[in-house]
PDB file of C-alpha atoms and ligand atoms in Angstrom:
ATOM      1  CA  MET P   1      84.682 101.048  87.957  1.00 96.00           C
ATOM      2  CA  LYS P   2      85.628 102.391  91.368  1.00 97.00           C
ATOM      3  CA  PHE P   3      86.813 100.194  94.232  1.00 97.00           C
ATOM      4  CA  PHE P   4      85.948 101.045  97.830  1.00 98.00           C
ATOM      5  CA  VAL P   5      87.279  98.969 100.714  1.00 97.00           C
ATOM      6  CA  ASP P   6      84.708  97.787 103.239  1.00 98.00           C
ATOM      7  CA  THR P   7      86.572  98.026 106.545  1.00 98.00           C
ATOM      8  CA  ALA P   8      87.288 100.159 109.594  1.00 97.00           C
ATOM      9  CA  GLU P   9      90.868  98.868 109.877  1.00 97.00           C
ATOM     10  CA  THR P  10      93.145 101.816 109.116  1.00 96.00           C
ATOM     11  CA  ALA P  11      96.211  99.600 108.510  1.00 95.00           C
ATOM     12  CA  ASP P  12      94.394  97.797 105.664  1.00 94.00           C
ATOM     13  CA  ILE P  13      93.240 101.118 104.209  1.00 95.00           C
ATOM     14  CA  ALA P  14      96.754 102.630 104.316  1.00 94.00           C
ATOM     15  CA  ASP P  15      98.142  99.518 102.602  1.00 91.00           C
ATOM     16  CA  LEU P  16      95.600  99.515  99.756  1.00 93.00           C
ATOM     17  CA  SER P  17      95.822 103.259  99.387  1.00 90.00           C
ATOM     18  CA  ALA P  18      99.608 103.032  98.898  1.00 88.00           C
ATOM     19  CA  MET P  19      98.936 100.555  96.050  1.00 86.00           C
ATOM     20  CA  GLY P  20      96.592 103.078  94.426  1.00 87.00           C
ATOM     21  CA  LEU P  21      93.883 100.447  94.583  1.00 87.00           C
ATOM     22  CA  ILE P  22      91.067 102.243  96.322  1.00 94.00           C
ATOM     23  CA  ASP P  23      88.802 105.153  95.512  1.00 97.00           C
ATOM     24  CA  GLY P  24      86.914 105.277  98.815  1.00 98.00           C
ATOM     25  CA  VAL P  25      85.941 103.428 101.988  1.00 98.00           C
ATOM     26  CA  THR P  26      82.716 102.067 103.455  1.00 98.00           C
ATOM     27  CA  THR P  27      82.162 101.297 107.118  1.00 98.00           C
ATOM     28  CA  ASN P  28      79.123 100.152 109.064  1.00 97.00           C
ATOM     29  CA  PRO P  29      78.314  99.781 112.777  1.00 98.00           C
ATOM     30  CA  SER P  30      79.378  96.111 112.765  1.00 97.00           C
ATOM     31  CA  LEU P  31      82.800  96.971 111.296  1.00 97.00           C
ATOM     32  CA  ILE P  32      83.251  99.803 113.836  1.00 97.00           C
ATOM     33  CA  ALA P  33      82.344  97.419 116.686  1.00 97.00           C
ATOM     34  CA  LYS P  34      84.841  94.876 115.318  1.00 97.00           C
ATOM     35  CA  SER P  35      87.603  97.525 115.279  1.00 96.00           C
ATOM     36  CA  GLY P  36      86.991  98.192 118.987  1.00 97.00           C
ATOM     37  CA  ARG P  37      87.823 101.869 118.422  1.00 97.00           C
ATOM     38  CA  ASP P  38      86.056 105.230 118.799  1.00 98.00           C
ATOM     39  CA  PHE P  39      83.817 105.765 115.759  1.00 98.00           C
ATOM     40  CA  LYS P  40      84.489 109.442 115.052  1.00 98.00           C
ATOM     41  CA  THR P  41      88.255 109.070 115.617  1.00 98.00           C
ATOM     42  CA  VAL P  42      88.408 106.165 113.145  1.00 98.00           C
ATOM     43  CA  ILE P  43      86.399 108.051 110.507  1.00 98.00           C
ATOM     44  CA  ALA P  44      88.659 111.115 110.891  1.00 98.00           C
ATOM     45  CA  GLU P  45      91.755 108.937 110.428  1.00 97.00           C
ATOM     46  CA  ILE P  46      90.312 107.181 107.382  1.00 97.00           C
ATOM     47  CA  CYS P  47      89.347 110.510 105.790  1.00 97.00           C
ATOM     48  CA  LYS P  48      92.998 111.580 105.990  1.00 96.00           C
ATOM     49  CA  LEU P  49      94.158 108.347 104.347  1.00 95.00           C
ATOM     50  CA  VAL P  50      91.902 108.543 101.266  1.00 95.00           C
ATOM     51  CA  ASP P  51      90.679 111.424  99.125  1.00 94.00           C
ATOM     52  CA  GLY P  52      87.477 109.693  98.024  1.00 97.00           C
ATOM     53  CA  PRO P  53      84.163 109.202  99.839  1.00 98.00           C
ATOM     54  CA  VAL P  54      84.245 107.594 103.288  1.00 98.00           C
ATOM     55  CA  SER P  55      80.871 106.217 104.379  1.00 98.00           C
ATOM     56  CA  ALA P  56      79.981 106.710 108.047  1.00 98.00           C
ATOM     57  CA  GLU P  57      76.631 105.323 109.167  1.00 98.00           C
ATOM     58  CA  VAL P  58      74.103 106.959 111.473  1.00 98.00           C
ATOM     59  CA  ALA P  59      73.046 104.894 114.492  1.00 98.00           C
ATOM     60  CA  ALA P  60      69.542 106.234 115.123  1.00 98.00           C
ATOM     61  CA  MET P  61      66.420 105.171 113.230  1.00 98.00           C
ATOM     62  CA  ASP P  62      64.192 108.238 113.643  1.00 98.00           C
ATOM     63  CA  TYR P  63      64.414 111.319 111.414  1.00 98.00           C
ATOM     64  CA  ALA P  64      65.171 113.892 114.125  1.00 98.00           C
ATOM     65  CA  THR P  65      68.094 111.986 115.637  1.00 98.00           C
ATOM     66  CA  MET P  66      69.418 110.659 112.335  1.00 98.00           C
ATOM     67  CA  ILE P  67      69.696 114.124 110.824  1.00 98.00           C
ATOM     68  CA  LYS P  68      71.546 115.436 113.880  1.00 98.00           C
ATOM     69  CA  GLU P  69      73.940 112.474 113.729  1.00 98.00           C
ATOM     70  CA  GLY P  70      74.389 112.926 109.973  1.00 98.00           C
ATOM     71  CA  ARG P  71      75.377 116.553 110.418  1.00 98.00           C
ATOM     72  CA  VAL P  72      77.884 115.660 113.151  1.00 98.00           C
ATOM     73  CA  LEU P  73      79.436 112.977 110.936  1.00 98.00           C
ATOM     74  CA  ALA P  74      79.557 115.282 107.888  1.00 98.00           C
ATOM     75  CA  LYS P  75      81.544 117.836 109.904  1.00 98.00           C
ATOM     76  CA  ILE P  76      84.376 115.328 110.468  1.00 98.00           C
ATOM     77  CA  ALA P  77      85.726 115.859 106.926  1.00 98.00           C
ATOM     78  CA  PRO P  78      84.508 117.030 103.507  1.00 98.00           C
ATOM     79  CA  ASN P  79      84.824 113.505 102.089  1.00 98.00           C
ATOM     80  CA  VAL P  80      82.407 111.907 104.571  1.00 98.00           C
ATOM     81  CA  ALA P  81      79.380 110.290 102.915  1.00 98.00           C
ATOM     82  CA  VAL P  82      76.660 109.914 105.530  1.00 98.00           C
ATOM     83  CA  LYS P  83      75.164 106.429 105.393  1.00 98.00           C
ATOM     84  CA  VAL P  84      71.449 106.174 106.123  1.00 98.00           C
ATOM     85  CA  PRO P  85      69.145 103.137 106.061  1.00 98.00           C
ATOM     86  CA  LEU P  86      66.617 102.589 103.313  1.00 98.00           C
ATOM     87  CA  THR P  87      63.568 103.543 105.380  1.00 98.00           C
ATOM     88  CA  ILE P  88      61.101 106.402 104.975  1.00 98.00           C
ATOM     89  CA  ASP P  89      62.924 108.386 107.673  1.00 98.00           C
ATOM     90  CA  GLY P  90      66.271 107.518 106.106  1.00 98.00           C
ATOM     91  CA  LEU P  91      65.089 108.804 102.728  1.00 98.00           C
ATOM     92  CA  LYS P  92      63.892 112.048 104.320  1.00 98.00           C
ATOM     93  CA  VAL P  93      67.307 112.476 105.929  1.00 98.00           C
ATOM     94  CA  CYS P  94      68.895 111.761 102.553  1.00 98.00           C
ATOM     95  CA  ARG P  95      66.886 114.510 100.880  1.00 98.00           C
ATOM     96  CA  ALA P  96      67.701 117.035 103.648  1.00 98.00           C
ATOM     97  CA  LEU P  97      71.437 116.316 103.786  1.00 98.00           C
ATOM     98  CA  ARG P  98      71.738 116.384  99.985  1.00 98.00           C
ATOM     99  CA  ALA P  99      70.093 119.833  99.993  1.00 98.00           C
ATOM    100  CA  ASP P 100      72.988 120.934 102.232  1.00 97.00           C
ATOM    101  CA  GLY P 101      75.511 119.491  99.745  1.00 98.00           C
ATOM    102  CA  ILE P 102      76.423 116.499 101.947  1.00 98.00           C
ATOM    103  CA  MET P 103      77.144 113.149 100.230  1.00 98.00           C
ATOM    104  CA  VAL P 104      74.684 110.410 101.218  1.00 98.00           C
ATOM    105  CA  ASN P 105      74.959 106.632 100.828  1.00 98.00           C
ATOM    106  CA  VAL P 106      71.588 104.880 101.223  1.00 98.00           C
ATOM    107  CA  THR P 107      72.297 101.434 102.612  1.00 98.00           C
ATOM    108  CA  LEU P 108      70.561  98.099 103.197  1.00 98.00           C
ATOM    109  CA  CYS P 109      68.961  98.056  99.730  1.00 98.00           C
ATOM    110  CA  PHE P 110      67.468  94.718  98.750  1.00 98.00           C
ATOM    111  CA  SER P 111      65.056  95.590  95.919  1.00 98.00           C
ATOM    112  CA  ALA P 112      64.924  97.604  92.716  1.00 98.00           C
ATOM    113  CA  ASN P 113      61.973  99.603  94.048  1.00 98.00           C
ATOM    114  CA  GLN P 114      63.991 100.614  97.102  1.00 98.00           C
ATOM    115  CA  ALA P 115      66.811 101.733  94.779  1.00 98.00           C
ATOM    116  CA  LEU P 116      64.320 103.788  92.760  1.00 98.00           C
ATOM    117  CA  LEU P 117      63.204 105.594  95.932  1.00 98.00           C
ATOM    118  CA  ALA P 118      66.793 106.342  96.929  1.00 98.00           C
ATOM    119  CA  ALA P 119      67.528 107.851  93.513  1.00 98.00           C
ATOM    120  CA  LYS P 120      64.394 109.995  93.747  1.00 98.00           C
ATOM    121  CA  ALA P 121      65.582 111.181  97.190  1.00 98.00           C
ATOM    122  CA  GLY P 122      68.805 112.345  95.499  1.00 98.00           C
ATOM    123  CA  ALA P 123      71.163 109.758  97.020  1.00 98.00           C
ATOM    124  CA  SER P 124      74.805 110.016  95.991  1.00 98.00           C
ATOM    125  CA  PHE P 125      75.148 106.235  96.347  1.00 98.00           C
ATOM    126  CA  ILE P 126      72.758 103.304  96.642  1.00 98.00           C
ATOM    127  CA  SER P 127      74.140 100.190  98.354  1.00 98.00           C
ATOM    128  CA  PRO P 128      72.495  96.960  97.180  1.00 98.00           C
ATOM    129  CA  PHE P 129      73.721  94.047  99.343  1.00 98.00           C
ATOM    130  CA  ILE P 130      74.547  91.176  96.994  1.00 98.00           C
ATOM    131  CA  GLY P 131      75.896  88.595  99.444  1.00 98.00           C
ATOM    132  CA  ARG P 132      73.016  88.902 101.896  1.00 98.00           C
ATOM    133  CA  LEU P 133      70.524  88.236  99.062  1.00 98.00           C
ATOM    134  CA  ASP P 134      72.569  85.235  97.915  1.00 97.00           C
ATOM    135  CA  ASP P 135      72.571  84.036 101.553  1.00 97.00           C
ATOM    136  CA  ILE P 136      68.778  83.669 101.430  1.00 98.00           C
ATOM    137  CA  HIS P 137      68.884  81.986  98.001  1.00 97.00           C
ATOM    138  CA  LEU P 138      67.913  85.081  95.995  1.00 97.00           C
ATOM    139  CA  ASP P 139      70.001  86.504  93.143  1.00 97.00           C
ATOM    140  CA  GLY P 140      72.020  89.489  94.361  1.00 97.00           C
ATOM    141  CA  MET P 141      73.560  90.099  90.940  1.00 98.00           C
ATOM    142  CA  GLU P 142      70.147  90.268  89.286  1.00 98.00           C
ATOM    143  CA  LEU P 143      69.392  93.206  91.597  1.00 98.00           C
ATOM    144  CA  ILE P 144      72.478  95.060  90.323  1.00 98.00           C
ATOM    145  CA  ARG P 145      71.351  94.486  86.719  1.00 98.00           C
ATOM    146  CA  GLU P 146      67.818  95.713  87.466  1.00 98.00           C
ATOM    147  CA  ILE P 147      69.024  98.881  89.192  1.00 98.00           C
ATOM    148  CA  ARG P 148      71.442  99.619  86.310  1.00 98.00           C
ATOM    149  CA  THR P 149      68.584  99.357  83.810  1.00 98.00           C
ATOM    150  CA  ILE P 150      66.222 101.526  85.869  1.00 98.00           C
ATOM    151  CA  TYR P 151      68.799 104.237  86.563  1.00 98.00           C
ATOM    152  CA  ASP P 152      69.782 104.310  82.872  1.00 98.00           C
ATOM    153  CA  ASN P 153      66.120 104.415  81.759  1.00 98.00           C
ATOM    154  CA  TYR P 154      65.574 107.634  83.700  1.00 98.00           C
ATOM    155  CA  GLY P 155      69.045 109.173  83.781  1.00 98.00           C
ATOM    156  CA  PHE P 156      69.419 108.982  87.574  1.00 98.00           C
ATOM    157  CA  GLU P 157      72.902 110.037  88.671  1.00 98.00           C
ATOM    158  CA  THR P 158      72.917 108.020  91.910  1.00 98.00           C
ATOM    159  CA  GLU P 159      75.936 105.706  91.795  1.00 98.00           C
ATOM    160  CA  ILE P 160      75.358 101.976  92.227  1.00 98.00           C
ATOM    161  CA  LEU P 161      77.684 100.913  95.044  1.00 98.00           C
ATOM    162  CA  ALA P 162      77.589  97.113  95.013  1.00 98.00           C
ATOM    163  CA  ALA P 163      77.993  95.949  98.626  1.00 98.00           C
ATOM    164  CA  SER P 164      78.098  92.757 100.666  1.00 98.00           C
ATOM    165  CA  ILE P 165      80.590  91.350  98.167  1.00 98.00           C
ATOM    166  CA  ARG P 166      81.927  87.978  99.215  1.00 96.00           C
ATOM    167  CA  THR P 167      83.963  86.732  96.235  1.00 96.00           C
ATOM    168  CA  ALA P 168      86.217  87.921  93.428  1.00 95.00           C
ATOM    169  CA  ASN P 169      83.591  86.581  91.046  1.00 96.00           C
ATOM    170  CA  HIS P 170      81.057  89.017  92.523  1.00 97.00           C
ATOM    171  CA  ILE P 171      83.383  91.859  91.485  1.00 97.00           C
ATOM    172  CA  ARG P 172      83.739  90.532  87.927  1.00 97.00           C
ATOM    173  CA  GLU P 173      79.982  90.172  87.602  1.00 97.00           C
ATOM    174  CA  CYS P 174      79.372  93.650  89.061  1.00 98.00           C
ATOM    175  CA  ALA P 175      81.774  95.130  86.510  1.00 98.00           C
ATOM    176  CA  LEU P 176      79.969  93.303  83.696  1.00 98.00           C
ATOM    177  CA  ALA P 177      76.589  94.494  85.036  1.00 98.00           C
ATOM    178  CA  GLY P 178      77.773  98.114  85.098  1.00 98.00           C
ATOM    179  CA  ALA P 179      77.911  98.825  88.839  1.00 98.00           C
ATOM    180  CA  ASP P 180      79.659 102.170  89.374  1.00 98.00           C
ATOM    181  CA  VAL P 181      81.463 101.049  92.534  1.00 98.00           C
ATOM    182  CA  ALA P 182      82.231  97.762  94.268  1.00 98.00           C
ATOM    183  CA  THR P 183      82.972  97.787  97.980  1.00 98.00           C
ATOM    184  CA  ALA P 184      84.696  94.705  99.321  1.00 98.00           C
ATOM    185  CA  PRO P 185      86.903  93.534 102.195  1.00 97.00           C
ATOM    186  CA  ALA P 186      90.648  94.165 101.730  1.00 96.00           C
ATOM    187  CA  GLY P 187      91.356  90.447 101.236  1.00 95.00           C
ATOM    188  CA  ILE P 188      89.044  90.217  98.241  1.00 96.00           C
ATOM    189  CA  LEU P 189      90.481  93.327  96.584  1.00 95.00           C
ATOM    190  CA  LYS P 190      94.042  92.065  97.005  1.00 92.00           C
ATOM    191  CA  GLY P 191      92.980  88.612  95.821  1.00 93.00           C
ATOM    192  CA  LEU P 192      91.943  90.028  92.445  1.00 94.00           C
ATOM    193  CA  SER P 193      95.621  90.029  91.418  1.00 92.00           C
ATOM    194  CA  GLN P 194      96.023  86.294  91.972  1.00 93.00           C
ATOM    195  CA  HIS P 195      96.095  83.665  89.232  1.00 95.00           C
ATOM    196  CA  PRO P 196      97.896  80.299  89.338  1.00 96.00           C
ATOM    197  CA  LEU P 197      99.164  80.775  85.780  1.00 98.00           C
ATOM    198  CA  THR P 198     100.750  84.111  86.796  1.00 97.00           C
ATOM    199  CA  ASP P 199     102.615  82.316  89.619  1.00 97.00           C
ATOM    200  CA  LYS P 200     103.618  79.432  87.333  1.00 98.00           C
ATOM    201  CA  GLY P 201     104.782  81.786  84.574  1.00 98.00           C
ATOM    202  CA  LEU P 202     106.800  83.838  87.034  1.00 98.00           C
ATOM    203  CA  GLN P 203     108.597  80.758  88.357  1.00 98.00           C
ATOM    204  CA  GLN P 204     109.432  79.684  84.794  1.00 98.00           C
ATOM    205  CA  PHE P 205     110.779  83.117  83.851  1.00 98.00           C
ATOM    206  CA  ALA P 206     112.871  83.273  87.043  1.00 98.00           C
ATOM    207  CA  ALA P 207     114.357  79.835  86.341  1.00 98.00           C
ATOM    208  CA  ASP P 208     115.162  80.722  82.704  1.00 98.00           C
ATOM    209  CA  TRP P 209     116.595  84.106  83.705  1.00 98.00           C
ATOM    210  CA  ALA P 210     118.939  82.404  86.182  1.00 98.00           C
ATOM    211  CA  LYS P 211     120.290  80.278  83.292  1.00 98.00           C
ATOM    212  CA  THR P 212     121.397  83.449  81.432  1.00 98.00           C
ATOM    213  CA  GLY P 213     123.724  84.408  84.302  1.00 98.00           C
ATOM    214  CA  GLN P 214     122.923  88.047  83.564  1.00 97.00           C
ATOM    215  CA  SER P 215     122.024  90.956  85.865  1.00 96.00           C
ATOM    216  CA  ILE P 216     119.941  93.973  84.908  1.00 97.00           C
ATOM    217  CA  LEU P 217     121.502  96.264  87.529  1.00 96.00           C
TER     218      LEU P 217
HETATM  219  C1  E4P I 301      78.542  98.048 102.740  1.00 63.69           C
HETATM  220  O1  E4P I 301      78.510  99.247 102.823  1.00 63.69           O
HETATM  221  C2  E4P I 301      78.415  97.150 103.892  1.00 63.69           C
HETATM  222  O2  E4P I 301      79.211  97.654 104.915  1.00 63.69           O
HETATM  223  C3  E4P I 301      78.905  95.748 103.620  1.00 63.69           C
HETATM  224  O3  E4P I 301      79.241  95.560 102.255  1.00 63.69           O
HETATM  225  C4  E4P I 301      78.076  94.668 104.208  1.00 63.69           C
HETATM  226  O4  E4P I 301      78.645  93.421 103.890  1.00 63.69           O
HETATM  227  P1  E4P I 301      78.265  92.070 104.648  1.00 63.69           P
HETATM  228  O5  E4P I 301      76.926  91.632 104.165  1.00 63.69           O
HETATM  229  O6  E4P I 301      79.323  91.105 104.255  1.00 63.69           O
HETATM  230  O7  E4P I 301      78.256  92.392 106.114  1.00 63.69           O
END
């Protein structure tokens, strides 16, 4: 399973990248606005920090403008994955950019039928939003399971990029459901290493080691 970090904060990305923890990055207009920085400059910086796909989202909603924006974004670096919304125009843009060999992430997916359309449009990634479904009392994880089954039934190569992840448990469940990628905020990815029994065991070992009076170096 691949891990992408869902952020536009380059310091967080550099940190996780140094740990060898991430395989790519996702951003969205809200994360860019939160960073307070110039969109294309941030994407260029991120693309230098990671080798894997870096999702950069178009801002327009109509085909003609979206495709122009997608081509501008794709020129920033070879590892840019243009992010388009799951609309009819977005799917058309997906098909056209894929024909030019550009990676495309189809975002804002909330149903299995939407995911089926994205795969048929040749999407590199489909982004089902788990947390936002849970927020309205639907089952985000069930959507991941449905998409996995459908893609496997027909041999679609579109990667399931589980998004809107809010907890470490979401990541565990995504891995069990067979999502190809999980994108999550830096805090959640780092938090995966934490367990109270690890901390307790470490304290015990340190105390016992001190009793030996020995030094390894
Ligand atoms: C993914 O590509 C999105 O940027 C992100 O996961 C959305 O998460 P949110 O629902 O927590 O905003």
